[in-house]
Coordinates of C-alpha atoms and ligand atoms in Angstrom, one line a residue:
M187 CA 32.6 -22.2 83.8
K188 CA 29.8 -23.0 86.0
I189 CA 27.2 -23.7 83.3
V190 CA 29.4 -26.4 81.6
H191 CA 29.3 -27.9 85.3
T192 CA 25.7 -27.8 85.4
I193 CA 25.3 -29.7 81.9
Y194 CA 28.0 -31.9 83.4
A195 CA 26.2 -32.7 86.2
V196 CA 22.6 -33.0 84.6
V197 CA 23.9 -35.5 81.7
I198 CA 25.5 -37.7 84.7
L199 CA 22.1 -37.9 86.8
F200 CA 20.1 -38.8 83.5
L201 CA 22.9 -41.8 82.9
L202 CA 22.5 -42.6 86.5
L203 CA 18.7 -42.5 86.2
L204 CA 19.2 -44.5 82.7
M205 CA 20.9 -47.0 84.6
I206 CA 18.5 -47.8 87.3
L207 CA 15.5 -48.1 85.0
L208 CA 17.7 -50.4 82.9
R209 CA 17.8 -52.5 85.8
I210 CA 14.6 -52.6 86.6
L211 CA 13.3 -53.2 83.3
L212 CA 15.4 -56.0 82.2
G213 CA 15.9 -57.7 85.5
A214 CA 19.3 -58.4 87.4
S215 CA 21.6 -61.0 85.8
K216 CA 24.8 -61.2 88.1
A217 CA 27.2 -60.2 85.7
F218 CA 25.0 -57.1 84.5
F219 CA 24.6 -56.4 88.5
L220 CA 28.2 -56.2 88.9
I221 CA 28.9 -53.9 86.2
A222 CA 25.8 -51.8 86.6
N223 CA 27.2 -51.0 90.3
I224 CA 30.7 -50.2 89.2
E225 CA 29.0 -48.2 86.6
V226 CA 26.7 -46.7 88.9
S227 CA 29.5 -45.8 91.5
S228 CA 31.8 -44.3 88.9
I229 CA 29.1 -42.2 88.1
F230 CA 27.8 -41.4 91.6
S231 CA 31.4 -40.2 92.3
A232 CA 31.9 -38.3 89.4
F233 CA 28.1 -36.2 90.0
I234 CA 29.8 -35.6 93.5
I235 CA 33.0 -34.3 92.1
S236 CA 31.2 -31.9 89.6
I237 CA 28.7 -30.8 92.5
L238 CA 31.6 -30.1 94.9
Q239 CA 33.5 -28.3 92.2
F240 CA 30.3 -26.2 91.5
T241 CA 29.6 -25.3 95.0
L242 CA 33.2 -24.6 96.4
N243 CA 34.2 -22.8 92.9
I244 CA 37.2 -25.2 92.7
I245 CA 39.1 -24.4 89.5
T246 CA 41.6 -26.3 87.7
P247 CA 45.4 -25.4 87.5
R248 CA 45.0 -24.8 84.1
E249 CA 42.0 -22.5 84.7
Q250 CA 44.0 -20.7 87.0
E251 CA 47.0 -20.4 85.2
L252 CA 44.5 -18.7 82.5
Q253 CA 42.7 -16.3 85.0
L254 CA 46.0 -15.2 86.2
E255 CA 47.5 -14.8 82.9
Y256 CA 43.9 -12.7 82.0
S257 CA 43.9 -10.5 84.8
Y258 CA 47.9 -9.7 84.4
L259 CA 47.0 -8.7 80.9
R260 CA 43.9 -6.6 81.9
H261 CA 46.2 -5.0 84.6
I262 CA 49.2 -4.0 82.2
A263 CA 46.4 -2.9 79.5
G264 CA 44.5 -0.8 82.0
L265 CA 41.3 -2.5 80.8
P266 CA 38.2 -2.2 83.6
K267 CA 37.9 -5.4 85.9
N268 CA 34.8 -6.7 87.1
F269 CA 35.0 -6.2 90.9
R270 CA 32.9 -8.6 93.6
Y271 CA 30.7 -6.7 95.9
E272 CA 32.1 -7.8 98.9
E273 CA 35.8 -6.7 97.8
L274 CA 34.1 -3.2 97.5
S275 CA 32.6 -3.6 100.9
A276 CA 35.8 -4.6 102.1
A277 CA 37.7 -2.0 100.6
T278 CA 35.4 0.8 101.6
N279 CA 34.9 -0.4 105.4
N280 CA 31.2 -1.1 104.2
F281 CA 30.9 2.1 102.5
Q282 CA 31.5 4.3 105.5
N283 CA 33.8 6.8 104.2
Q284 CA 32.3 8.9 102.0
I285 CA 34.1 11.8 100.2
G286 CA 31.6 13.3 97.7
R287 CA 28.3 13.5 96.5
G288 CA 27.3 14.3 93.2
G289 CA 23.5 14.3 91.3
S290 CA 23.6 10.5 90.5
G291 CA 24.9 9.2 93.9
S292 CA 28.0 9.0 96.5
V293 CA 31.6 8.9 96.1
F294 CA 33.5 7.0 99.0
R295 CA 37.1 6.2 99.3
G296 CA 38.5 2.6 100.0
V297 CA 41.8 0.5 99.5
L298 CA 42.3 -2.7 97.8
S299 CA 43.5 -5.8 99.4
D300 CA 46.8 -5.2 97.0
G301 CA 46.7 -1.4 98.8
S302 CA 45.8 0.4 95.7
Q303 CA 43.4 3.5 96.8
I304 CA 40.4 3.9 95.1
A305 CA 37.3 6.2 94.6
V306 CA 34.1 3.9 94.4
K307 CA 31.3 5.6 92.8
R308 CA 27.9 4.1 94.1
I309 CA 25.3 5.2 91.1
E310 CA 21.6 5.3 92.7
G311 CA 18.5 6.1 90.8
E312 CA 17.1 3.3 88.6
V313 CA 16.6 4.8 85.2
R314 CA 19.1 7.7 85.1
G315 CA 21.8 5.9 87.3
E316 CA 21.3 2.7 84.3
R317 CA 22.0 5.3 81.8
E318 CA 25.0 7.0 83.8
F319 CA 26.6 3.8 84.6
W320 CA 26.7 2.5 81.0
N321 CA 27.8 5.8 79.6
E322 CA 30.7 6.3 81.9
L323 CA 32.0 2.4 81.1
V324 CA 31.3 2.8 77.4
A325 CA 33.4 6.1 77.1
I326 CA 36.0 5.7 79.2
A327 CA 36.4 1.8 79.4
T328 CA 38.9 1.6 76.5
V329 CA 40.1 5.1 76.3
Q330 CA 43.8 6.2 77.9
H331 CA 45.4 9.4 78.5
F332 CA 47.4 10.9 81.6
N333 CA 44.5 13.5 82.4
L334 CA 42.1 11.3 82.3
V335 CA 40.9 9.5 85.8
R336 CA 41.7 5.9 85.4
L337 CA 38.3 3.6 85.8
L338 CA 39.8 0.7 87.2
G339 CA 36.5 -1.3 86.9
C340 CA 32.9 -2.1 87.7
C341 CA 30.3 -3.7 89.9
L342 CA 26.8 -4.6 89.1
I343 CA 24.7 -6.8 91.0
P344 CA 21.5 -8.5 89.3
G345 CA 18.5 -7.1 90.4
D346 CA 19.9 -4.6 92.4
H347 CA 19.4 -0.9 91.4
L348 CA 22.4 0.3 92.7
R349 CA 25.6 -0.1 90.5
Y350 CA 29.5 0.7 91.6
L351 CA 32.2 2.2 89.3
V352 CA 35.9 1.9 90.8
Y353 CA 38.2 4.7 89.7
E354 CA 41.7 5.4 91.0
F355 CA 41.9 7.8 94.0
I356 CA 42.7 11.3 93.2
E357 CA 44.3 12.7 96.1
N358 CA 43.4 16.4 96.3
G359 CA 39.9 16.3 95.2
S360 CA 37.9 18.5 92.7
L361 CA 39.3 21.9 91.4
D362 CA 36.3 23.9 92.7
S363 CA 37.5 23.7 96.1
W364 CA 40.9 25.0 95.4
L365 CA 39.5 27.9 93.2
F366 CA 36.6 29.2 94.7
K367 CA 36.5 31.4 97.8
K368 CA 34.2 30.1 100.9
N369 CA 31.4 31.3 101.8
N370 CA 32.3 31.4 105.3
R371 CA 33.9 34.9 106.4
E372 CA 36.6 33.7 108.8
E373 CA 38.1 31.3 105.8
Q374 CA 38.0 34.2 103.6
E375 CA 39.8 36.5 106.2
G376 CA 42.7 33.6 107.2
D377 CA 44.8 31.9 104.7
E378 CA 42.5 30.1 103.0
V379 CA 43.5 27.6 100.3
C380 CA 43.7 29.1 96.6
L381 CA 45.6 27.7 94.0
A382 CA 48.6 29.2 92.9
W383 CA 48.8 30.8 89.3
P384 CA 51.2 28.4 87.7
L385 CA 49.6 25.5 88.7
R386 CA 46.0 26.9 87.7
Y387 CA 48.0 27.4 84.4
Q388 CA 49.5 23.8 84.3
V389 CA 45.6 23.0 84.7
A390 CA 44.2 24.4 82.0
V391 CA 46.8 22.8 79.6
D392 CA 46.1 19.2 81.5
V393 CA 42.1 19.6 80.9
A394 CA 42.9 21.0 77.2
K395 CA 44.8 17.9 76.6
A396 CA 42.2 15.5 77.7
L397 CA 39.7 17.2 75.5
A398 CA 42.0 17.1 72.5
Y399 CA 42.4 13.5 72.8
L400 CA 38.9 12.8 73.4
H401 CA 37.7 15.2 70.5
H402 CA 40.4 14.3 67.8
D403 CA 42.5 11.2 69.0
C404 CA 40.2 8.9 69.6
R405 CA 38.2 6.2 67.0
L406 CA 34.8 7.7 67.8
K407 CA 34.7 11.4 69.0
I408 CA 33.9 11.4 72.7
L409 CA 32.2 14.5 73.8
H410 CA 32.2 14.9 77.8
L411 CA 29.3 17.5 78.0
D412 CA 29.8 18.3 81.8
I413 CA 33.1 20.5 81.7
K414 CA 33.2 21.8 85.3
P415 CA 35.5 22.4 88.0
E416 CA 34.1 19.7 89.8
N417 CA 34.9 17.5 87.4
I418 CA 38.5 18.1 87.2
L419 CA 40.4 16.2 89.8
L420 CA 43.8 17.5 91.2
D421 CA 46.4 14.7 92.0
T422 CA 49.5 15.2 94.6
D423 CA 51.2 17.7 92.1
F424 CA 48.3 19.7 91.4
R425 CA 47.9 18.0 87.4
G426 CA 44.4 17.9 86.8
H427 CA 42.5 15.0 85.6
L428 CA 39.1 14.9 83.8
T429 CA 36.4 12.7 85.5
D430 CA 32.8 12.0 85.3
F431 CA 31.8 10.7 81.8
G432 CA 27.9 9.9 83.0
I433 CA 26.4 12.2 80.4
S434 CA 28.8 11.9 77.5
R435 CA 28.1 10.8 74.2
L436 CA 30.4 9.3 71.4
M437 CA 29.9 10.9 67.5
K438 CA 31.1 9.9 64.5
R439 CA 34.2 11.3 62.9
E440 CA 32.2 12.5 60.0
E441 CA 29.3 13.6 62.0
T442 CA 29.3 17.6 62.6
S443 CA 26.6 17.6 65.3
V444 CA 24.3 15.1 67.2
L445 CA 20.9 15.9 68.7
T446 CA 20.2 15.2 72.6
T447 CA 17.8 16.5 75.5
V448 CA 19.5 19.4 77.6
R449 CA 21.7 18.1 80.4
G450 CA 24.7 19.3 81.7
T451 CA 25.3 22.2 84.3
R452 CA 24.2 25.4 84.0
G453 CA 26.6 28.5 83.8
Y454 CA 28.6 26.2 81.2
L455 CA 26.2 25.2 78.6
A456 CA 26.4 26.3 75.4
P457 CA 23.8 28.4 73.7
E458 CA 23.1 25.6 70.9
W459 CA 22.1 23.2 73.5
F460 CA 18.6 25.5 73.9
F461 CA 18.6 26.2 70.2
G462 CA 17.9 22.6 69.0
D463 CA 20.4 22.6 66.3
G464 CA 22.5 19.9 67.8
I465 CA 25.9 19.6 69.7
S466 CA 29.2 18.9 69.0
E467 CA 32.8 18.9 70.5
K468 CA 32.5 22.3 70.4
S469 CA 29.7 22.5 73.3
D470 CA 32.6 21.0 75.4
V471 CA 35.0 24.0 73.9
Y472 CA 32.4 26.6 75.0
S473 CA 32.4 24.9 78.9
Y474 CA 35.8 24.6 78.8
G475 CA 36.4 28.5 77.8
M476 CA 34.1 29.4 81.0
V477 CA 36.7 27.1 83.3
L478 CA 39.3 29.3 82.0
L479 CA 37.9 32.0 82.7
E480 CA 37.0 31.1 86.4
L481 CA 40.7 30.0 86.8
V482 CA 41.6 33.7 86.2
G483 CA 39.0 34.8 88.6
G484 CA 38.7 32.6 91.4
Q485 CA 35.2 32.9 91.6
R486 CA 32.1 31.6 89.4
N487 CA 31.4 33.3 86.2
M488 CA 27.5 33.6 87.1
K489 CA 25.7 34.4 90.5
V490 CA 23.3 35.9 91.8
I491 CA 24.1 38.4 94.5
H492 CA 21.5 39.1 97.9
E493 CA 22.2 42.8 98.5
G494 CA 20.4 44.5 101.4
E495 CA 18.9 43.4 104.6
E496 CA 17.4 40.1 105.2
N497 CA 13.9 40.8 104.5
I498 CA 14.1 43.7 101.9
S499 CA 17.0 42.1 99.8
T500 CA 17.1 42.6 96.1
M501 CA 19.0 40.2 93.9
R502 CA 21.5 41.3 91.4
F503 CA 23.1 38.9 88.9
F504 CA 26.7 39.0 88.3
C505 CA 28.4 37.8 84.9
F506 CA 32.1 37.3 85.0
P507 CA 32.7 36.7 81.3
R508 CA 31.1 40.3 80.4
I509 CA 33.1 42.1 83.0
V510 CA 36.4 40.3 81.6
N511 CA 35.3 41.2 77.8
E512 CA 34.9 44.8 78.6
K513 CA 38.1 45.1 80.9
M514 CA 40.3 43.1 78.3
R515 CA 39.4 45.5 75.3
E516 CA 39.9 48.7 77.9
G517 CA 43.7 47.1 78.2
K518 CA 42.7 46.2 82.2
V519 CA 42.9 42.8 82.1
M520 CA 44.9 42.6 85.6
E521 CA 41.9 43.9 87.2
V522 CA 39.9 40.8 86.7
V523 CA 42.6 38.1 88.6
D524 CA 41.7 36.7 91.5
E525 CA 43.0 38.9 94.1
R526 CA 44.5 36.4 96.5
L527 CA 46.9 36.0 93.8
V528 CA 47.6 39.6 93.1
R529 CA 48.6 39.7 96.8
R530 CA 50.7 37.0 96.3
G531 CA 52.2 38.5 93.5
D532 CA 53.1 35.0 91.6
V533 CA 50.8 36.0 88.3
V534 CA 52.3 36.3 85.2
E535 CA 50.5 38.9 83.0
K536 CA 51.0 37.3 79.6
E537 CA 49.5 34.4 80.8
V538 CA 46.9 35.8 81.9
K539 CA 46.2 37.8 78.5
A540 CA 46.5 34.5 76.6
L541 CA 43.8 32.3 79.5
V542 CA 41.6 35.3 78.9
C543 CA 41.9 35.5 75.3
I544 CA 41.5 31.6 74.7
G545 CA 38.5 31.5 77.1
L546 CA 36.6 34.3 75.3
W547 CA 37.3 32.4 71.7
C548 CA 36.2 29.5 73.4
I549 CA 32.7 31.1 74.8
Q550 CA 31.5 32.4 70.9
E551 CA 27.9 32.3 70.5
R552 CA 28.3 30.4 67.0
P553 CA 30.4 26.8 67.5
E554 CA 32.1 27.1 64.0
V555 CA 34.1 30.3 65.2
R556 CA 35.1 28.6 68.3
P557 CA 39.0 26.9 68.3
S558 CA 38.8 23.2 68.3
M559 CA 40.9 22.0 71.6
E560 CA 44.0 21.2 69.3
L561 CA 44.3 24.5 68.4
V562 CA 43.8 25.8 72.3
V563 CA 46.7 23.3 73.2
D564 CA 48.7 24.9 70.7
M565 CA 47.7 28.5 71.8
L566 CA 48.3 27.5 75.6
E567 CA 52.0 26.2 74.9
G568 CA 52.7 28.9 72.6
H569 CA 53.3 27.4 69.3
V570 CA 50.3 29.5 67.9
D571 CA 49.7 33.2 68.8
V572 CA 46.7 34.5 70.2
S573 CA 44.5 36.8 68.5
M574 CA 42.1 39.2 69.8
P575 CA 38.7 37.5 69.8
P576 CA 35.5 38.9 68.6
E577 CA 33.0 40.5 70.3
T578 CA 30.2 38.3 71.8
R579 CA 26.6 38.9 72.4
M580 CA 27.0 36.4 75.7
F581 CA 23.6 35.2 75.1
M582 CA 23.7 32.7 78.3
D583 CA 24.3 36.1 80.3
G584 CA 21.0 37.5 79.0
S585 CA 19.0 34.1 79.1
I586 CA 20.0 33.6 82.8
R587 CA 19.5 37.4 83.7
E588 CA 16.0 37.3 82.5
E589 CA 15.1 34.3 84.5
V590 CA 16.7 36.1 87.4
S591 CA 14.5 39.3 86.7
A592 CA 11.3 36.9 86.1
I593 CA 12.3 35.5 89.9
T594 CA 12.6 38.6 91.4
S595 CA 9.3 40.5 90.0
F596 CA 7.5 37.1 91.1
N597 CA 8.6 37.6 94.2
S598 CA 7.9 41.3 95.1
Ligands
ATP154 N1 38.5 9.5 91.6 C1 38.3 10.2 92.7 N2 39.2 10.7 93.6 C2 39.0 11.6 94.5 N3 38.0 12.3 94.9 C3 36.9 11.8 93.7 C4 37.0 11.0 92.8 N4 35.8 11.1 92.2 C5 35.0 11.9 92.7 N5 35.4 12.2 93.7 C6 34.9 13.4 94.6 O1 33.5 13.2 94.6 C7 32.8 14.3 94.5 C8 31.5 13.8 93.7 O2 32.2 13.4 92.7 P1 30.9 13.4 91.2 O3 31.5 12.9 90.1 O4 29.9 12.2 92.1 O5 29.9 14.2 91.6 P2 30.0 15.5 90.4 O6 30.4 15.9 89.7 O7 29.8 16.9 91.9 O8 28.2 15.6 90.5 P3 27.4 15.2 89.3 O9 27.7 14.1 88.8 O10 26.3 15.6 89.3 O11 27.8 16.2 88.3 C9 33.7 15.0 93.6 O12 33.5 16.5 93.5 C10 35.0 14.7 94.1 O13 35.3 15.6 95.3

């Protein structure tokens, strides 16, 4: 609209100058003088009105009507909108209320003027930030699923390297804070937060459904590529919602793999990331399998444990999937369940076995052996029996273990 106003103003200005020029060149007869004056005044008034419209951004009733209709349609269709910076600044109390921080920037809580609660992600970093911003927009702007966090809109200020993504606010934060034991001893001994078993199982189903939708039900396959507890948010009913599409990739339906540089989070990365053969939706399946095992154990799958005194401590590498695999084959799967859940006594053994077996199927070395996310949903919902998974070489365990021993020998 503003461009049209500018053109309008330029044309009027040009006519005004032309009238003055003609008057000078042709000399002023009385009649010409009268007509010219009327024309000049009307053109001048039109010019003033146009400038006023331009600066005060006055819109006609028809334009207003169309804008309302359009924003209503966007709203019911769930399409993301363009937020003004001032709107976001007011909603977040000038970016005071920080609720999280990730690799690409900070997340702030806010309330819009209509009362809706939002989370605003401020993406910093110029190159990485730019890529992450557009990835996120392209991947989830038009897809909708109950178990995907809704992107409400974005804000881009020309010439500024900060970009903002606006999401619906998910009340209970990320899964990791409800799953992993805190390092703080007091909290460990006290009645710390710990997600109950039925909720953990439900979250497993929720995330599986979100991934099945992204992989199988969208026009292009959407690979999330950063599945981990930090990117699973829990709402008031502790239902799981997948978020953070910053490194996601689109893939044509007929493509079986795509080549890309290694990104994502260590401990959740499938072996094919390192082999250079390309990744696929099965790389998400692998990360999802890792999350399933963490839901069972209530601890990180891979960690380095420091033992001994401060100065002479040694490092030991802990690989939970390897232990789970052994215990399951020995028929002692309940020994790997988060002991806080065992104390509470609300664990269902049949469900534990299902999660463990599905988890081990998902983390198979060869992508083609892993199940599709559609099959995972069917297995979790009991529509398909879960068979015993084959043995795995636990490639990632080996490679991280080698890294740790290299660091240990370097330090000693
Ligand atoms: N929509 C939301 N509602 C509520 N809290 C959110 C929302 N989005 C993000 N958060 C909070 O902000 C934290 C940081 O989110 P963010 O996606 O930036 O980082 P991350 O996933 O931890 O890191 P990275 O982006 O490097 O993978 C989350 O762990 C979560 O606690």
